[in-house]
Amino acid sequence: MSPACIQSSCNLLASCFVVLFLVLLQTKVATSALIMSMRNHHNHHQHRMPMLQANQSSCAMFVGTWVRDESYPLYQSSNCPTIIDAQFNCQMYGRPDSDYLKYRWQPLNCELPRFNGLEFLRNMKGKSMMFVGDSLGRNQWESLVCLISSSVPQSSTKMSRGLPFSIFKFLDYDVSISYYKAPYLVDIDLCLTPVTGGTTRALSKDGITWNQEGTYYQDMDRMVAMERGLRTWANWVDSNIDTSRTRVFFQSISPTHYIPSEWSAGTTTATTTNCYGETAPISGMTYPGAYPDQMRVVDAVIRDMHHPPYLLDITMLSELRKDAHPSIYSGDLSPQQRADPVGSADCSHWCLPGLPDTWNQLFYAALFFQL
């Protein structure tokens, strides 16, 4: 007798992995440099370094350092109050420092174009895009909407928020930017066990939220489950996405900062117990801690796709930003929780304004520019 399965909102990758699946509908064809970038990355297995051309010299867009820039942030949270969730609004909820807002990503051998919301809307006129993922996808969706809105404050807009779907429309440009909550990207089911009456999680190997039901697997190794889930997603993309009308971007792992020994190794004894109290990025281009093993799975799955997405590899540059999390300055925390940074600090999500703005700047550069 097979167990009766009830769909759950749980996330396949759980605590070990977070992704963003970004679809752009009916966008322009990629530039030759961007096409070359994708070919270099996927055909020659150059992990984490899609290469763009800059004045006849190559630039590793996702490798570089954080530099202080007094012209940042690109918008103020007070100018985007209806968009930013309380969970991400660090300034509103009492974060006393602001230096974390003053850093710009500087890639090797090139300059990123400064994000221009008006140009974004002009280039995207009549088009739609969607973020699909977990709460970090929402984190970035809100960032992009705020970045654009700050450039066109008088533009007519319309927003609808709900679960699992939210959408923000720039009516004057016929541009819609939406977010679909799908933490696993594929279906995870909560299964009633006939013998014990309890529940277990089951990965729907062939299922995806907008796809048919499939075969179920239970109690597998997390890395195995992650690979099977990603291959289910990849097969769906290869089978269902019309690449002449749609571009797909896959964002890599967003890291957490709960273990200070990872970034203080080899220097001084850690003085904090998590990201609480961290006010500056890690200097240099590499993170002292281990690089996530899950990226090997991501690289392998994308390499095997017939129509590979553009990999926005934000993992290393984000690992350097131990200072950019909400910590205890989150509207989701009670006063009692704020008084307990050891047990309550949010070192997974990111403040807005903040790091996700850089993710969107990199996306903007990859989408529109031949550097």
PDB file of N, CA and C in Angstrom, residues 119-201:
ATOM      1  N   GLU A 119      17.046  52.919 -17.336  1.00  0.00           N
ATOM      2  CA  GLU A 119      17.523  52.145 -18.478  1.00  0.00           C
ATOM      3  C   GLU A 119      17.050  50.698 -18.403  1.00  0.00           C
ATOM      4  N   PHE A 120      16.972  50.157 -17.196  1.00  0.00           N
ATOM      5  CA  PHE A 120      16.450  48.808 -17.037  1.00  0.00           C
ATOM      6  C   PHE A 120      15.037  48.722 -17.592  1.00  0.00           C
ATOM      7  N   LEU A 121      14.193  49.678 -17.217  1.00  0.00           N
ATOM      8  CA  LEU A 121      12.802  49.667 -17.683  1.00  0.00           C
ATOM      9  C   LEU A 121      12.712  49.883 -19.187  1.00  0.00           C
ATOM     10  N   ARG A 122      13.532  50.755 -19.719  1.00  0.00           N
ATOM     11  CA  ARG A 122      13.499  51.003 -21.168  1.00  0.00           C
ATOM     12  C   ARG A 122      13.889  49.752 -21.941  1.00  0.00           C
ATOM     13  N   ASN A 123      14.916  49.046 -21.448  1.00  0.00           N
ATOM     14  CA  ASN A 123      15.356  47.829 -22.130  1.00  0.00           C
ATOM     15  C   ASN A 123      14.377  46.678 -21.960  1.00  0.00           C
ATOM     16  N   MET A 124      13.630  46.701 -20.868  1.00  0.00           N
ATOM     17  CA  MET A 124      12.699  45.613 -20.567  1.00  0.00           C
ATOM     18  C   MET A 124      11.268  45.947 -20.957  1.00  0.00           C
ATOM     19  N   LYS A 125      11.047  47.041 -21.634  1.00  0.00           N
ATOM     20  CA  LYS A 125       9.688  47.488 -21.960  1.00  0.00           C
ATOM     21  C   LYS A 125       8.885  46.376 -22.628  1.00  0.00           C
ATOM     22  N   GLY A 126       7.690  46.120 -22.081  1.00  0.00           N
ATOM     23  CA  GLY A 126       6.824  45.092 -22.636  1.00  0.00           C
ATOM     24  C   GLY A 126       7.199  43.673 -22.260  1.00  0.00           C
ATOM     25  N   LYS A 127       8.116  43.510 -21.314  1.00  0.00           N
ATOM     26  CA  LYS A 127       8.603  42.175 -20.950  1.00  0.00           C
ATOM     27  C   LYS A 127       8.296  41.870 -19.482  1.00  0.00           C
ATOM     28  N   SER A 128       8.473  40.613 -19.133  1.00  0.00           N
ATOM     29  CA  SER A 128       8.213  40.160 -17.771  1.00  0.00           C
ATOM     30  C   SER A 128       9.372  39.322 -17.272  1.00  0.00           C
ATOM     31  N   MET A 129       9.543  39.315 -15.974  1.00  0.00           N
ATOM     32  CA  MET A 129      10.553  38.454 -15.367  1.00  0.00           C
ATOM     33  C   MET A 129      10.022  37.918 -14.057  1.00  0.00           C
ATOM     34  N   MET A 130      10.574  36.790 -13.634  1.00  0.00           N
ATOM     35  CA  MET A 130      10.110  36.146 -12.414  1.00  0.00           C
ATOM     36  C   MET A 130      11.276  35.566 -11.621  1.00  0.00           C
ATOM     37  N   PHE A 131      11.269  35.831 -10.319  1.00  0.00           N
ATOM     38  CA  PHE A 131      12.152  35.144  -9.383  1.00  0.00           C
ATOM     39  C   PHE A 131      11.390  33.940  -8.847  1.00  0.00           C
ATOM     40  N   VAL A 132      12.035  32.786  -8.828  1.00  0.00           N
ATOM     41  CA  VAL A 132      11.433  31.596  -8.236  1.00  0.00           C
ATOM     42  C   VAL A 132      12.411  31.046  -7.219  1.00  0.00           C
ATOM     43  N   GLY A 133      11.984  30.899  -5.994  1.00  0.00           N
ATOM     44  CA  GLY A 133      12.884  30.401  -4.969  1.00  0.00           C
ATOM     45  C   GLY A 133      12.316  30.571  -3.586  1.00  0.00           C
ATOM     46  N   ASP A 134      13.203  30.603  -2.605  1.00  0.00           N
ATOM     47  CA  ASP A 134      12.784  30.715  -1.222  1.00  0.00           C
ATOM     48  C   ASP A 134      12.834  32.164  -0.774  1.00  0.00           C
ATOM     49  N   SER A 135      12.984  32.394   0.535  1.00  0.00           N
ATOM     50  CA  SER A 135      12.939  33.759   1.069  1.00  0.00           C
ATOM     51  C   SER A 135      14.118  34.600   0.593  1.00  0.00           C
ATOM     52  N   LEU A 136      15.229  33.980   0.182  1.00  0.00           N
ATOM     53  CA  LEU A 136      16.317  34.770  -0.389  1.00  0.00           C
ATOM     54  C   LEU A 136      15.983  35.248  -1.785  1.00  0.00           C
ATOM     55  N   GLY A 137      15.143  34.481  -2.486  1.00  0.00           N
ATOM     56  CA  GLY A 137      14.614  34.986  -3.751  1.00  0.00           C
ATOM     57  C   GLY A 137      13.754  36.208  -3.527  1.00  0.00           C
ATOM     58  N   ARG A 138      12.949  36.180  -2.457  1.00  0.00           N
ATOM     59  CA  ARG A 138      12.146  37.356  -2.119  1.00  0.00           C
ATOM     60  C   ARG A 138      13.039  38.528  -1.715  1.00  0.00           C
ATOM     61  N   ASN A 139      14.109  38.226  -0.977  1.00  0.00           N
ATOM     62  CA  ASN A 139      15.097  39.221  -0.599  1.00  0.00           C
ATOM     63  C   ASN A 139      15.610  39.973  -1.832  1.00  0.00           C
ATOM     64  N   GLN A 140      15.936  39.222  -2.880  1.00  0.00           N
ATOM     65  CA  GLN A 140      16.473  39.846  -4.094  1.00  0.00           C
ATOM     66  C   GLN A 140      15.382  40.504  -4.925  1.00  0.00           C
ATOM     67  N   TRP A 141      14.205  39.912  -4.959  1.00  0.00           N
ATOM     68  CA  TRP A 141      13.082  40.523  -5.681  1.00  0.00           C
ATOM     69  C   TRP A 141      12.797  41.917  -5.123  1.00  0.00           C
ATOM     70  N   GLU A 142      12.736  42.033  -3.812  1.00  0.00           N
ATOM     71  CA  GLU A 142      12.477  43.331  -3.194  1.00  0.00           C
ATOM     72  C   GLU A 142      13.599  44.315  -3.499  1.00  0.00           C
ATOM     73  N   SER A 143      14.838  43.830  -3.493  1.00  0.00           N
ATOM     74  CA  SER A 143      15.969  44.686  -3.834  1.00  0.00           C
ATOM     75  C   SER A 143      15.827  45.264  -5.229  1.00  0.00           C
ATOM     76  N   LEU A 144      15.497  44.423  -6.219  1.00  0.00           N
ATOM     77  CA  LEU A 144      15.391  44.900  -7.597  1.00  0.00           C
ATOM     78  C   LEU A 144      14.263  45.909  -7.747  1.00  0.00           C
ATOM     79  N   VAL A 145      13.131  45.643  -7.118  1.00  0.00           N
ATOM     80  CA  VAL A 145      12.014  46.586  -7.198  1.00  0.00           C
ATOM     81  C   VAL A 145      12.410  47.931  -6.591  1.00  0.00           C
ATOM     82  N   CYS A 146      13.117  47.919  -5.473  1.00  0.00           N
ATOM     83  CA  CYS A 146      13.549  49.176  -4.843  1.00  0.00           C
ATOM     84  C   CYS A 146      14.581  49.903  -5.697  1.00  0.00           C
ATOM     85  N   LEU A 147      15.520  49.168  -6.284  1.00  0.00           N
ATOM     86  CA  LEU A 147      16.523  49.783  -7.154  1.00  0.00           C
ATOM     87  C   LEU A 147      15.864  50.508  -8.318  1.00  0.00           C
ATOM     88  N   ILE A 148      14.895  49.869  -8.938  1.00  0.00           N
ATOM     89  CA  ILE A 148      14.218  50.480 -10.081  1.00  0.00           C
ATOM     90  C   ILE A 148      13.336  51.628  -9.645  1.00  0.00           C
ATOM     91  N   SER A 149      12.575  51.421  -8.584  1.00  0.00           N
ATOM     92  CA  SER A 149      11.631  52.450  -8.123  1.00  0.00           C
ATOM     93  C   SER A 149      12.334  53.746  -7.746  1.00  0.00           C
ATOM     94  N   SER A 150      13.533  53.632  -7.180  1.00  0.00           N
ATOM     95  CA  SER A 150      14.252  54.843  -6.779  1.00  0.00           C
ATOM     96  C   SER A 150      14.668  55.682  -7.977  1.00  0.00           C
ATOM     97  N   SER A 151      14.756  55.057  -9.163  1.00  0.00           N
ATOM     98  CA  SER A 151      15.134  55.784 -10.380  1.00  0.00           C
ATOM     99  C   SER A 151      13.944  56.430 -11.065  1.00  0.00           C
ATOM    100  N   VAL A 152      12.752  55.913 -10.815  1.00  0.00           N
ATOM    101  CA  VAL A 152      11.538  56.444 -11.460  1.00  0.00           C
ATOM    102  C   VAL A 152      10.453  56.660 -10.400  1.00  0.00           C
ATOM    103  N   PRO A 153      10.700  57.556  -9.440  1.00  0.00           N
ATOM    104  CA  PRO A 153       9.771  57.704  -8.311  1.00  0.00           C
ATOM    105  C   PRO A 153       8.378  58.141  -8.710  1.00  0.00           C
ATOM    106  N   GLN A 154       8.223  58.768  -9.871  1.00  0.00           N
ATOM    107  CA  GLN A 154       6.910  59.248 -10.298  1.00  0.00           C
ATOM    108  C   GLN A 154       6.190  58.265 -11.216  1.00  0.00           C
ATOM    109  N   SER A 155       6.800  57.149 -11.509  1.00  0.00           N
ATOM    110  CA  SER A 155       6.199  56.187 -12.425  1.00  0.00           C
ATOM    111  C   SER A 155       4.986  55.518 -11.791  1.00  0.00           C
ATOM    112  N   SER A 156       3.975  55.246 -12.600  1.00  0.00           N
ATOM    113  CA  SER A 156       2.778  54.550 -12.117  1.00  0.00           C
ATOM    114  C   SER A 156       3.107  53.082 -11.890  1.00  0.00           C
ATOM    115  N   THR A 157       2.723  52.587 -10.729  1.00  0.00           N
ATOM    116  CA  THR A 157       3.029  51.200 -10.376  1.00  0.00           C
ATOM    117  C   THR A 157       1.809  50.517  -9.766  1.00  0.00           C
ATOM    118  N   LYS A 158       1.885  49.208  -9.721  1.00  0.00           N
ATOM    119  CA  LYS A 158       0.831  48.416  -9.087  1.00  0.00           C
ATOM    120  C   LYS A 158       1.471  47.185  -8.486  1.00  0.00           C
ATOM    121  N   MET A 159       1.129  46.896  -7.220  1.00  0.00           N
ATOM    122  CA  MET A 159       1.722  45.745  -6.551  1.00  0.00           C
ATOM    123  C   MET A 159       0.639  44.860  -5.965  1.00  0.00           C
ATOM    124  N   SER A 160       0.851  43.561  -6.084  1.00  0.00           N
ATOM    125  CA  SER A 160      -0.025  42.581  -5.461  1.00  0.00           C
ATOM    126  C   SER A 160       0.854  41.565  -4.761  1.00  0.00           C
ATOM    127  N   ARG A 161       0.678  41.416  -3.431  1.00  0.00           N
ATOM    128  CA  ARG A 161       1.494  40.483  -2.664  1.00  0.00           C
ATOM    129  C   ARG A 161       0.625  39.358  -2.134  1.00  0.00           C
ATOM    130  N   GLY A 162       1.141  38.158  -2.214  1.00  0.00           N
ATOM    131  CA  GLY A 162       0.423  37.002  -1.707  1.00  0.00           C
ATOM    132  C   GLY A 162       1.307  35.784  -1.711  1.00  0.00           C
ATOM    133  N   LEU A 163       0.752  34.650  -1.341  1.00  0.00           N
ATOM    134  CA  LEU A 163       1.464  33.375  -1.356  1.00  0.00           C
ATOM    135  C   LEU A 163       0.741  32.412  -2.283  1.00  0.00           C
ATOM    136  N   PRO A 164       1.468  31.794  -3.185  1.00  0.00           N
ATOM    137  CA  PRO A 164       2.923  31.844  -3.346  1.00  0.00           C
ATOM    138  C   PRO A 164       3.400  32.923  -4.315  1.00  0.00           C
ATOM    139  N   PHE A 165       2.494  33.775  -4.818  1.00  0.00           N
ATOM    140  CA  PHE A 165       2.834  34.651  -5.938  1.00  0.00           C
ATOM    141  C   PHE A 165       2.661  36.116  -5.568  1.00  0.00           C
ATOM    142  N   SER A 166       3.678  36.929  -5.890  1.00  0.00           N
ATOM    143  CA  SER A 166       3.616  38.375  -5.738  1.00  0.00           C
ATOM    144  C   SER A 166       4.111  39.007  -7.028  1.00  0.00           C
ATOM    145  N   ILE A 167       3.566  40.175  -7.347  1.00  0.00           N
ATOM    146  CA  ILE A 167       3.961  40.831  -8.602  1.00  0.00           C
ATOM    147  C   ILE A 167       3.996  42.333  -8.413  1.00  0.00           C
ATOM    148  N   PHE A 168       4.992  42.968  -9.026  1.00  0.00           N
ATOM    149  CA  PHE A 168       5.116  44.422  -9.041  1.00  0.00           C
ATOM    150  C   PHE A 168       5.165  44.855 -10.500  1.00  0.00           C
ATOM    151  N   LYS A 169       4.296  45.782 -10.875  1.00  0.00           N
ATOM    152  CA  LYS A 169       4.224  46.236 -12.257  1.00  0.00           C
ATOM    153  C   LYS A 169       4.592  47.712 -12.377  1.00  0.00           C
ATOM    154  N   PHE A 170       5.441  48.021 -13.342  1.00  0.00           N
ATOM    155  CA  PHE A 170       5.733  49.396 -13.725  1.00  0.00           C
ATOM    156  C   PHE A 170       4.859  49.684 -14.935  1.00  0.00           C
ATOM    157  N   LEU A 171       3.722  50.310 -14.687  1.00  0.00           N
ATOM    158  CA  LEU A 171       2.667  50.405 -15.697  1.00  0.00           C
ATOM    159  C   LEU A 171       3.077  51.243 -16.895  1.00  0.00           C
ATOM    160  N   ASP A 172       3.859  52.294 -16.680  1.00  0.00           N
ATOM    161  CA  ASP A 172       4.252  53.168 -17.784  1.00  0.00           C
ATOM    162  C   ASP A 172       5.156  52.471 -18.786  1.00  0.00           C
ATOM    163  N   TYR A 173       5.769  51.371 -18.385  1.00  0.00           N
ATOM    164  CA  TYR A 173       6.711  50.659 -19.255  1.00  0.00           C
ATOM    165  C   TYR A 173       6.226  49.250 -19.579  1.00  0.00           C
ATOM    166  N   ASP A 174       5.082  48.868 -19.044  1.00  0.00           N
ATOM    167  CA  ASP A 174       4.542  47.524 -19.251  1.00  0.00           C
ATOM    168  C   ASP A 174       5.568  46.469 -18.868  1.00  0.00           C
ATOM    169  N   VAL A 175       6.191  46.659 -17.709  1.00  0.00           N
ATOM    170  CA  VAL A 175       7.188  45.729 -17.181  1.00  0.00           C
ATOM    171  C   VAL A 175       6.654  45.135 -15.885  1.00  0.00           C
ATOM    172  N   SER A 176       6.691  43.829 -15.770  1.00  0.00           N
ATOM    173  CA  SER A 176       6.280  43.184 -14.531  1.00  0.00           C
ATOM    174  C   SER A 176       7.431  42.357 -13.982  1.00  0.00           C
ATOM    175  N   ILE A 177       7.613  42.442 -12.661  1.00  0.00           N
ATOM    176  CA  ILE A 177       8.664  41.704 -11.964  1.00  0.00           C
ATOM    177  C   ILE A 177       7.979  40.943 -10.843  1.00  0.00           C
ATOM    178  N   SER A 178       8.003  39.639 -10.909  1.00  0.00           N
ATOM    179  CA  SER A 178       7.244  38.843  -9.961  1.00  0.00           C
ATOM    180  C   SER A 178       8.141  37.894  -9.174  1.00  0.00           C
ATOM    181  N   TYR A 179       7.565  37.398  -8.099  1.00  0.00           N
ATOM    182  CA  TYR A 179       8.250  36.432  -7.238  1.00  0.00           C
ATOM    183  C   TYR A 179       7.301  35.281  -6.959  1.00  0.00           C
ATOM    184  N   TYR A 180       7.775  34.066  -7.178  1.00  0.00           N
ATOM    185  CA  TYR A 180       6.989  32.866  -6.909  1.00  0.00           C
ATOM    186  C   TYR A 180       7.715  32.047  -5.851  1.00  0.00           C
ATOM    187  N   LYS A 181       7.045  31.828  -4.734  1.00  0.00           N
ATOM    188  CA  LYS A 181       7.665  31.077  -3.650  1.00  0.00           C
ATOM    189  C   LYS A 181       7.644  29.594  -3.967  1.00  0.00           C
ATOM    190  N   ALA A 182       8.829  29.054  -4.231  1.00  0.00           N
ATOM    191  CA  ALA A 182       8.992  27.622  -4.499  1.00  0.00           C
ATOM    192  C   ALA A 182      10.336  27.223  -3.902  1.00  0.00           C
ATOM    193  N   PRO A 183      10.393  27.067  -2.586  1.00  0.00           N
ATOM    194  CA  PRO A 183      11.679  26.886  -1.902  1.00  0.00           C
ATOM    195  C   PRO A 183      12.523  25.742  -2.428  1.00  0.00           C
ATOM    196  N   TYR A 184      11.877  24.662  -2.837  1.00  0.00           N
ATOM    197  CA  TYR A 184      12.637  23.520  -3.329  1.00  0.00           C
ATOM    198  C   TYR A 184      12.877  23.542  -4.829  1.00  0.00           C
ATOM    199  N   LEU A 185      12.153  24.345  -5.561  1.00  0.00           N
ATOM    200  CA  LEU A 185      12.105  24.345  -7.022  1.00  0.00           C
ATOM    201  C   LEU A 185      11.368  23.112  -7.547  1.00  0.00           C
ATOM    202  N   VAL A 186      11.503  21.978  -6.867  1.00  0.00           N
ATOM    203  CA  VAL A 186      10.712  20.792  -7.195  1.00  0.00           C
ATOM    204  C   VAL A 186       9.809  20.480  -6.014  1.00  0.00           C
ATOM    205  N   ASP A 187       8.874  19.575  -6.197  1.00  0.00           N
ATOM    206  CA  ASP A 187       7.877  19.292  -5.171  1.00  0.00           C
ATOM    207  C   ASP A 187       8.442  18.410  -4.071  1.00  0.00           C
ATOM    208  N   ILE A 188       8.127  18.822  -2.833  1.00  0.00           N
ATOM    209  CA  ILE A 188       8.410  17.995  -1.670  1.00  0.00           C
ATOM    210  C   ILE A 188       7.065  17.691  -1.029  1.00  0.00           C
ATOM    211  N   ASP A 189       6.836  16.454  -0.709  1.00  0.00           N
ATOM    212  CA  ASP A 189       5.556  16.060  -0.148  1.00  0.00           C
ATOM    213  C   ASP A 189       5.715  15.548   1.270  1.00  0.00           C
ATOM    214  N   LEU A 190       4.705  15.847   2.087  1.00  0.00           N
ATOM    215  CA  LEU A 190       4.642  15.318   3.433  1.00  0.00           C
ATOM    216  C   LEU A 190       3.757  14.086   3.373  1.00  0.00           C
ATOM    217  N   CYS A 191       4.331  12.934   3.651  1.00  0.00           N
ATOM    218  CA  CYS A 191       3.634  11.670   3.424  1.00  0.00           C
ATOM    219  C   CYS A 191       3.159  11.061   4.739  1.00  0.00           C
ATOM    220  N   LEU A 192       1.901  10.661   4.768  1.00  0.00           N
ATOM    221  CA  LEU A 192       1.347   9.968   5.919  1.00  0.00           C
ATOM    222  C   LEU A 192       1.788   8.509   5.867  1.00  0.00           C
ATOM    223  N   THR A 193       2.447   8.041   6.935  1.00  0.00           N
ATOM    224  CA  THR A 193       2.921   6.670   6.985  1.00  0.00           C
ATOM    225  C   THR A 193       1.806   5.772   7.502  1.00  0.00           C
ATOM    226  N   PRO A 194       1.339   4.806   6.715  1.00  0.00           N
ATOM    227  CA  PRO A 194       0.176   4.004   7.103  1.00  0.00           C
ATOM    228  C   PRO A 194       0.361   3.247   8.411  1.00  0.00           C
ATOM    229  N   VAL A 195       1.579   2.756   8.681  1.00  0.00           N
ATOM    230  CA  VAL A 195       1.787   1.897   9.842  1.00  0.00           C
ATOM    231  C   VAL A 195       1.803   2.703  11.131  1.00  0.00           C
ATOM    232  N   THR A 196       2.606   3.785  11.156  1.00  0.00           N
ATOM    233  CA  THR A 196       2.779   4.542  12.387  1.00  0.00           C
ATOM    234  C   THR A 196       1.833   5.723  12.500  1.00  0.00           C
ATOM    235  N   GLY A 197       1.283   6.156  11.399  1.00  0.00           N
ATOM    236  CA  GLY A 197       0.446   7.346  11.433  1.00  0.00           C
ATOM    237  C   GLY A 197       1.243   8.632  11.458  1.00  0.00           C
ATOM    238  N   GLY A 198       2.576   8.533  11.418  1.00  0.00           N
ATOM    239  CA  GLY A 198       3.427   9.716  11.413  1.00  0.00           C
ATOM    240  C   GLY A 198       3.612  10.266  10.018  1.00  0.00           C
ATOM    241  N   THR A 199       4.530  11.201   9.866  1.00  0.00           N
ATOM    242  CA  THR A 199       4.783  11.817   8.564  1.00  0.00           C
ATOM    243  C   THR A 199       6.258  11.754   8.236  1.00  0.00           C
ATOM    244  N   THR A 200       6.569  11.685   6.949  1.00  0.00           N
ATOM    245  CA  THR A 200       7.938  11.760   6.470  1.00  0.00           C
ATOM    246  C   THR A 200       7.966  12.642   5.238  1.00  0.00           C
ATOM    247  N   ARG A 201       9.142  13.228   4.962  1.00  0.00           N
ATOM    248  CA  ARG A 201       9.307  14.022   3.750  1.00  0.00           C
ATOM    249  C   ARG A 201       9.646  13.116   2.578  1.00  0.00           C
TER     250      ARG A 201
END
